[in-house]
GROMACS .gro file of C-alpha atoms in nm:
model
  213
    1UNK     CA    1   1.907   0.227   1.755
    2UNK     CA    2   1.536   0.143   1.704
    3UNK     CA    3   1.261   0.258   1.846
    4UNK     CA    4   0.963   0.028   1.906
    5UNK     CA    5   0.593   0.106   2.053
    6UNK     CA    6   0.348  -0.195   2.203
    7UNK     CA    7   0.000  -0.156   2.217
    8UNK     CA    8  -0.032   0.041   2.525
    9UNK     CA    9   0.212   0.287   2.379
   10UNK     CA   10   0.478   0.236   2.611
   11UNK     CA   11   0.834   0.343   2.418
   12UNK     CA   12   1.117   0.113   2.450
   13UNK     CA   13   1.521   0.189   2.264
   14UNK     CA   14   1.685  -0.089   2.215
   15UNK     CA   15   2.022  -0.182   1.966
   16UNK     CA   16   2.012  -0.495   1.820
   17UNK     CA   17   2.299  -0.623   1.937
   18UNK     CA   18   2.400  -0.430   2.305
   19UNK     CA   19   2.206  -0.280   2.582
   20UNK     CA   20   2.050   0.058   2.627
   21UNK     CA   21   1.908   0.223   2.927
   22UNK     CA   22   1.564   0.178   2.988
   23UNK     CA   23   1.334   0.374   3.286
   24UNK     CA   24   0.997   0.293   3.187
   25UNK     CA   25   0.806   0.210   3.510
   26UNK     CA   26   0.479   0.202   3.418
   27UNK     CA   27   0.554  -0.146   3.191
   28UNK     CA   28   0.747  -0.285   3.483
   29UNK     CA   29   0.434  -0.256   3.709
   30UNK     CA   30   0.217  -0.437   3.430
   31UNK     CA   31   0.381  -0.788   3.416
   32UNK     CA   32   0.326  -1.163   3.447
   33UNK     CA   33   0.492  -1.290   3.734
   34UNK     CA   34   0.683  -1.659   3.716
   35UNK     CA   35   0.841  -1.782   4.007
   36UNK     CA   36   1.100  -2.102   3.933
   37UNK     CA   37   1.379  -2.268   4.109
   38UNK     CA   38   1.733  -2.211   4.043
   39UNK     CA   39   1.877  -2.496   3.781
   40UNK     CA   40   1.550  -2.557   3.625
   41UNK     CA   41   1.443  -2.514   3.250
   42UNK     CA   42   1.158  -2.261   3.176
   43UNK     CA   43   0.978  -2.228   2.838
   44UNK     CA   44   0.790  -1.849   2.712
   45UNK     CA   45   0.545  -1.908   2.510
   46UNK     CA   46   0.450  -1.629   2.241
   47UNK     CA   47   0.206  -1.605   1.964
   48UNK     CA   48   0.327  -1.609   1.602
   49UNK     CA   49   0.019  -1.562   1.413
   50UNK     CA   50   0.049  -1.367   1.086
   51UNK     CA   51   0.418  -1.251   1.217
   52UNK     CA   52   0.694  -1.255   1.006
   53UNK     CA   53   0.964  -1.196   1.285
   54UNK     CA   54   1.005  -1.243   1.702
   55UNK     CA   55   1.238  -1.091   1.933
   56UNK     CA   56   1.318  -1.164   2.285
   57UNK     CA   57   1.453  -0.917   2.556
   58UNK     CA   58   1.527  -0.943   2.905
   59UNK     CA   59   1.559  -0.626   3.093
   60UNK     CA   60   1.784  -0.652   3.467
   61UNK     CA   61   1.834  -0.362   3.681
   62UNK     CA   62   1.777  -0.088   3.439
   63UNK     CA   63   1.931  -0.277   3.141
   64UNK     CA   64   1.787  -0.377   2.829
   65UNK     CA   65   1.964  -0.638   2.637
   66UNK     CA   66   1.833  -0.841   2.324
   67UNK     CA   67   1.853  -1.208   2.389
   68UNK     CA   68   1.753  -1.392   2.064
   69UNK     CA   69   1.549  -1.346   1.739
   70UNK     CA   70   1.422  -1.521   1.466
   71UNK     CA   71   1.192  -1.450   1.119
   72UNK     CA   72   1.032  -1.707   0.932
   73UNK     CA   73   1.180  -1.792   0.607
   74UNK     CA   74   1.019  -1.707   0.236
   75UNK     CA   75   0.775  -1.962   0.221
   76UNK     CA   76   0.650  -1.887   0.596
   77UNK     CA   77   0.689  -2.240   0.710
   78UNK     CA   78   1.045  -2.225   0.871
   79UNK     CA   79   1.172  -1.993   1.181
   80UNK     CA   80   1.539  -1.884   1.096
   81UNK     CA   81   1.689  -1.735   1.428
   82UNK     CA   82   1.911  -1.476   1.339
   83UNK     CA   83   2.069  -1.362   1.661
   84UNK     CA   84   2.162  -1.587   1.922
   85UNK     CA   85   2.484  -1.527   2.142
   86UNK     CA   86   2.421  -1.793   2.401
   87UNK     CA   87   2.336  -2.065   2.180
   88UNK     CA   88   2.443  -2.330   2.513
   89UNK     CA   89   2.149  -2.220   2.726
   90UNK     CA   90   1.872  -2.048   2.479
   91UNK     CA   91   1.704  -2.129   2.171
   92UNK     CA   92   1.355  -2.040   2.008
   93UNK     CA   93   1.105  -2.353   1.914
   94UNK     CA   94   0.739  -2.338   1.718
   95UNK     CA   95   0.459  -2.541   1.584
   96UNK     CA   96   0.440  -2.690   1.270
   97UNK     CA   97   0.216  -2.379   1.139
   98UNK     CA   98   0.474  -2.132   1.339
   99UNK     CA   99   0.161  -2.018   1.544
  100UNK     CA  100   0.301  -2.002   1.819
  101UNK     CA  101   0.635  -1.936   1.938
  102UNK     CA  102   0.820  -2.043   2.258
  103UNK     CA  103   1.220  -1.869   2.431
  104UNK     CA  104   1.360  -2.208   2.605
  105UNK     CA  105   1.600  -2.123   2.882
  106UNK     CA  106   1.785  -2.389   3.011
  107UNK     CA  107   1.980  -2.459   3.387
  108UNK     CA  108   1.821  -2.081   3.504
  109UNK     CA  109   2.055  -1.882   3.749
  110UNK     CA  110   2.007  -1.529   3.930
  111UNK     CA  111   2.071  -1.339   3.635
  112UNK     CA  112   1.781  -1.504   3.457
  113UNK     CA  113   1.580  -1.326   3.673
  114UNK     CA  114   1.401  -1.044   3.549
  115UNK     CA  115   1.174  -0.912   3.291
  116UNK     CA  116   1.129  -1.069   2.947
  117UNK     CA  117   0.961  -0.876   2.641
  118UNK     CA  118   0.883  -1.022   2.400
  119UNK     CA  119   0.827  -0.832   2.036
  120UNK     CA  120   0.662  -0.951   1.706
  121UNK     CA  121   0.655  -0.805   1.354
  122UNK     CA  122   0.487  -0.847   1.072
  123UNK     CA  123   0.520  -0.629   0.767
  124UNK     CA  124   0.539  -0.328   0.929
  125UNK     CA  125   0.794  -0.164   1.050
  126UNK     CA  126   0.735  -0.155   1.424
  127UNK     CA  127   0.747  -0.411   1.665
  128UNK     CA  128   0.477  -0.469   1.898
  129UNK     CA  129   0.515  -0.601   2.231
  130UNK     CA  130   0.231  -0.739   2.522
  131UNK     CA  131   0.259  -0.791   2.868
  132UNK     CA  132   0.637  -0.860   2.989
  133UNK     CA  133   0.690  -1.207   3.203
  134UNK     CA  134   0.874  -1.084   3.556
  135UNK     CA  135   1.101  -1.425   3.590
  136UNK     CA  136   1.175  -1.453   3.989
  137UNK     CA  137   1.440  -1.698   4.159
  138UNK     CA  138   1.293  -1.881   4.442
  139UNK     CA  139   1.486  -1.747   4.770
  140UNK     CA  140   1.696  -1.496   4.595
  141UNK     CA  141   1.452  -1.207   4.722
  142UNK     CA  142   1.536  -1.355   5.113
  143UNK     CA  143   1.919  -1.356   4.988
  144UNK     CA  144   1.910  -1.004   4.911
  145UNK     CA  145   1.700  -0.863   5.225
  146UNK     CA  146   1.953  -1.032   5.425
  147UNK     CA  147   2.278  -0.871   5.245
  148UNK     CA  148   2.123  -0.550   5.267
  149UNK     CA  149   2.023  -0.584   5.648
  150UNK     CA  150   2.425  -0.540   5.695
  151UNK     CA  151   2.449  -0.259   5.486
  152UNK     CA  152   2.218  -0.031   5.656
  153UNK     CA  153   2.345  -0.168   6.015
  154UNK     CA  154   2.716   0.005   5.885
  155UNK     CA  155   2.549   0.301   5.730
  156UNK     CA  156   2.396   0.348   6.084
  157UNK     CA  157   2.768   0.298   6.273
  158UNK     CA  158   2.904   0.498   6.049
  159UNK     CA  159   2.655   0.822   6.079
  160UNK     CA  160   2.657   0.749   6.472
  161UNK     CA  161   3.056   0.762   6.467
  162UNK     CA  162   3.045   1.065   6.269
  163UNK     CA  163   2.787   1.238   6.488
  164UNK     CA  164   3.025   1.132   6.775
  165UNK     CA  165   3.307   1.334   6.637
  166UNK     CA  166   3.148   1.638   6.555
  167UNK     CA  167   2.963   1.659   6.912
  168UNK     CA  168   3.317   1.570   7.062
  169UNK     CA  169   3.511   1.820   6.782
  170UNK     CA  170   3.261   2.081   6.933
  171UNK     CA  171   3.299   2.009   7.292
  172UNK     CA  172   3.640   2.030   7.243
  173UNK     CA  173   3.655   2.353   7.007
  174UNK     CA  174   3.410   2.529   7.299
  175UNK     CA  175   3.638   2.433   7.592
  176UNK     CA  176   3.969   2.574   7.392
  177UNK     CA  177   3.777   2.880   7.331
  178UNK     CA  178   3.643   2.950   7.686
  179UNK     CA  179   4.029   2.858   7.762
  180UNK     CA  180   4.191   3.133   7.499
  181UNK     CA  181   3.880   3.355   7.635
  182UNK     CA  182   3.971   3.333   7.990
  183UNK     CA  183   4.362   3.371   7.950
  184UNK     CA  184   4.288   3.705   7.702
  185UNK     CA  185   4.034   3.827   7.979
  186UNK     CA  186   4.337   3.707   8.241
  187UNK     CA  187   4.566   3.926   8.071
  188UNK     CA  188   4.363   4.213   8.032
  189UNK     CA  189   4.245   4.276   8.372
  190UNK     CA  190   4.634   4.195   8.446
  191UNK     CA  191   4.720   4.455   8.242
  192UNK     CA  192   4.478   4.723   8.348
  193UNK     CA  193   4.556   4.644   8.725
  194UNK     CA  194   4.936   4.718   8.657
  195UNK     CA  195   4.834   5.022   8.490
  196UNK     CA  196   4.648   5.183   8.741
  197UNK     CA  197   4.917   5.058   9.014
  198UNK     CA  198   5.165   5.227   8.821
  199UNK     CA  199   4.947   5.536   8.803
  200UNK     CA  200   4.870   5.524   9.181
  201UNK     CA  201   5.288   5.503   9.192
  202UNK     CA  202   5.368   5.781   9.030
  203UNK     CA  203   5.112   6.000   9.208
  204UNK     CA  204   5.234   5.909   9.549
  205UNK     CA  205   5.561   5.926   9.426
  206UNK     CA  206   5.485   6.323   9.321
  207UNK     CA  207   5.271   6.443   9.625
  208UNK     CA  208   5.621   6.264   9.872
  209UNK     CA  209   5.842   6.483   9.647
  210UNK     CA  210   5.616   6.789   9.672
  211UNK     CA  211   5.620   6.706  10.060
  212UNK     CA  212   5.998   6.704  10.082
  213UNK     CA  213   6.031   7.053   9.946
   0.00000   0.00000   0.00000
């Protein structure tokens, strides 16, 4: 894994060749916003001046994943790409003085959509990046309000079915208890009533015998 720094000193981790995790905010909030329509072909455009070698990245809901890269040959006037996985839909153009540099995505679909960094070196070691492109699908934000809209809607059922059982659950737990408390009370004042009729009983049942003698 390397780690890279842009001029704002942001830190970004990034392998070459997967994806990382990647949190930082505060460079998400700072980008250039492009707004196309699904199927069309979009073109970054990057400067190249005294840079030796270009990387593009496109980070999607919290994942960071290297797209393509490139470095200019020996003699400075050729731009080699050296990683490219999805040679069908991307490849990296310049100038004739490799200037300028430009990420050509072709046919564009949701999971274009994004952010894109874009890094340059030169004969250092670190790679600086500038203000990220955010890359937005017309209509997919309306797409995803209304998917969500249904989501919440069953979260709300389902916390207004559960709150339904537990008031019914305790309804019916209080009514069993003033039931079990009523039948123990029932019992006990049964029991004390028999127990003082039986005393009374015997009593009367001494002071006749005492009378008969």
């Amino acid at each position: 894994m390397v780690s890279y720094r842009d001029s704002k000193n942001h830190g970004i981790n990034a392998t070459r060749e997967q994806y990382t995790s990647f949190t930082d905010e505060s460079i998400q909030g700072s980008s250039d916003l492009l707004r196309v329509q699904k199927g069309e072909n979009i073109s970054l455009k990057y400067n190249m001046s005294n840079r030796k070698e270009i990387a593009w990245y496109h980070l999607r809901a919290k994942r960071f994943k290297l797209l393509i890269s490139a470095q200019t040959d020996i003699t400075r006037r050729k731009l080699l790409t050296t990683y490219n996985p999805n040679r069908t839909r991307l490849k990296i153009s310049t100038d004739p003085w490799i200037t300028r540099a430009t990420l050509e995505i072709s046919g564009v679909t949701e999971s274009d959509s994004g952010l894109y960094f874009c890094g340059t070196k030169s004969d250092t070691t670190e790679m600086h990046f500038d203000r990220p492109i955010r890359l937005e699908i017309e209509g997919q934000q309306a797409e995803d309000r209304c998917t969500e809209l249904p989501k919440e809607a069953d979260n709300t059922d389902e916390v207004t079915l559960t709150e339904r059982v537990l008031m019914f659950g305790g309804v019916g737990l209080a009514i069993l208890v003033f039931f079990l408390a009523t039948v123990i009370a029932g019992r006990i004042i049964h029991h004390r009533g028999w127990q003082k009729g039986w005393s009374a009983a015997k009593r009367s049942s001494r002071i006749h015998h005492k009378s008969a003698k």
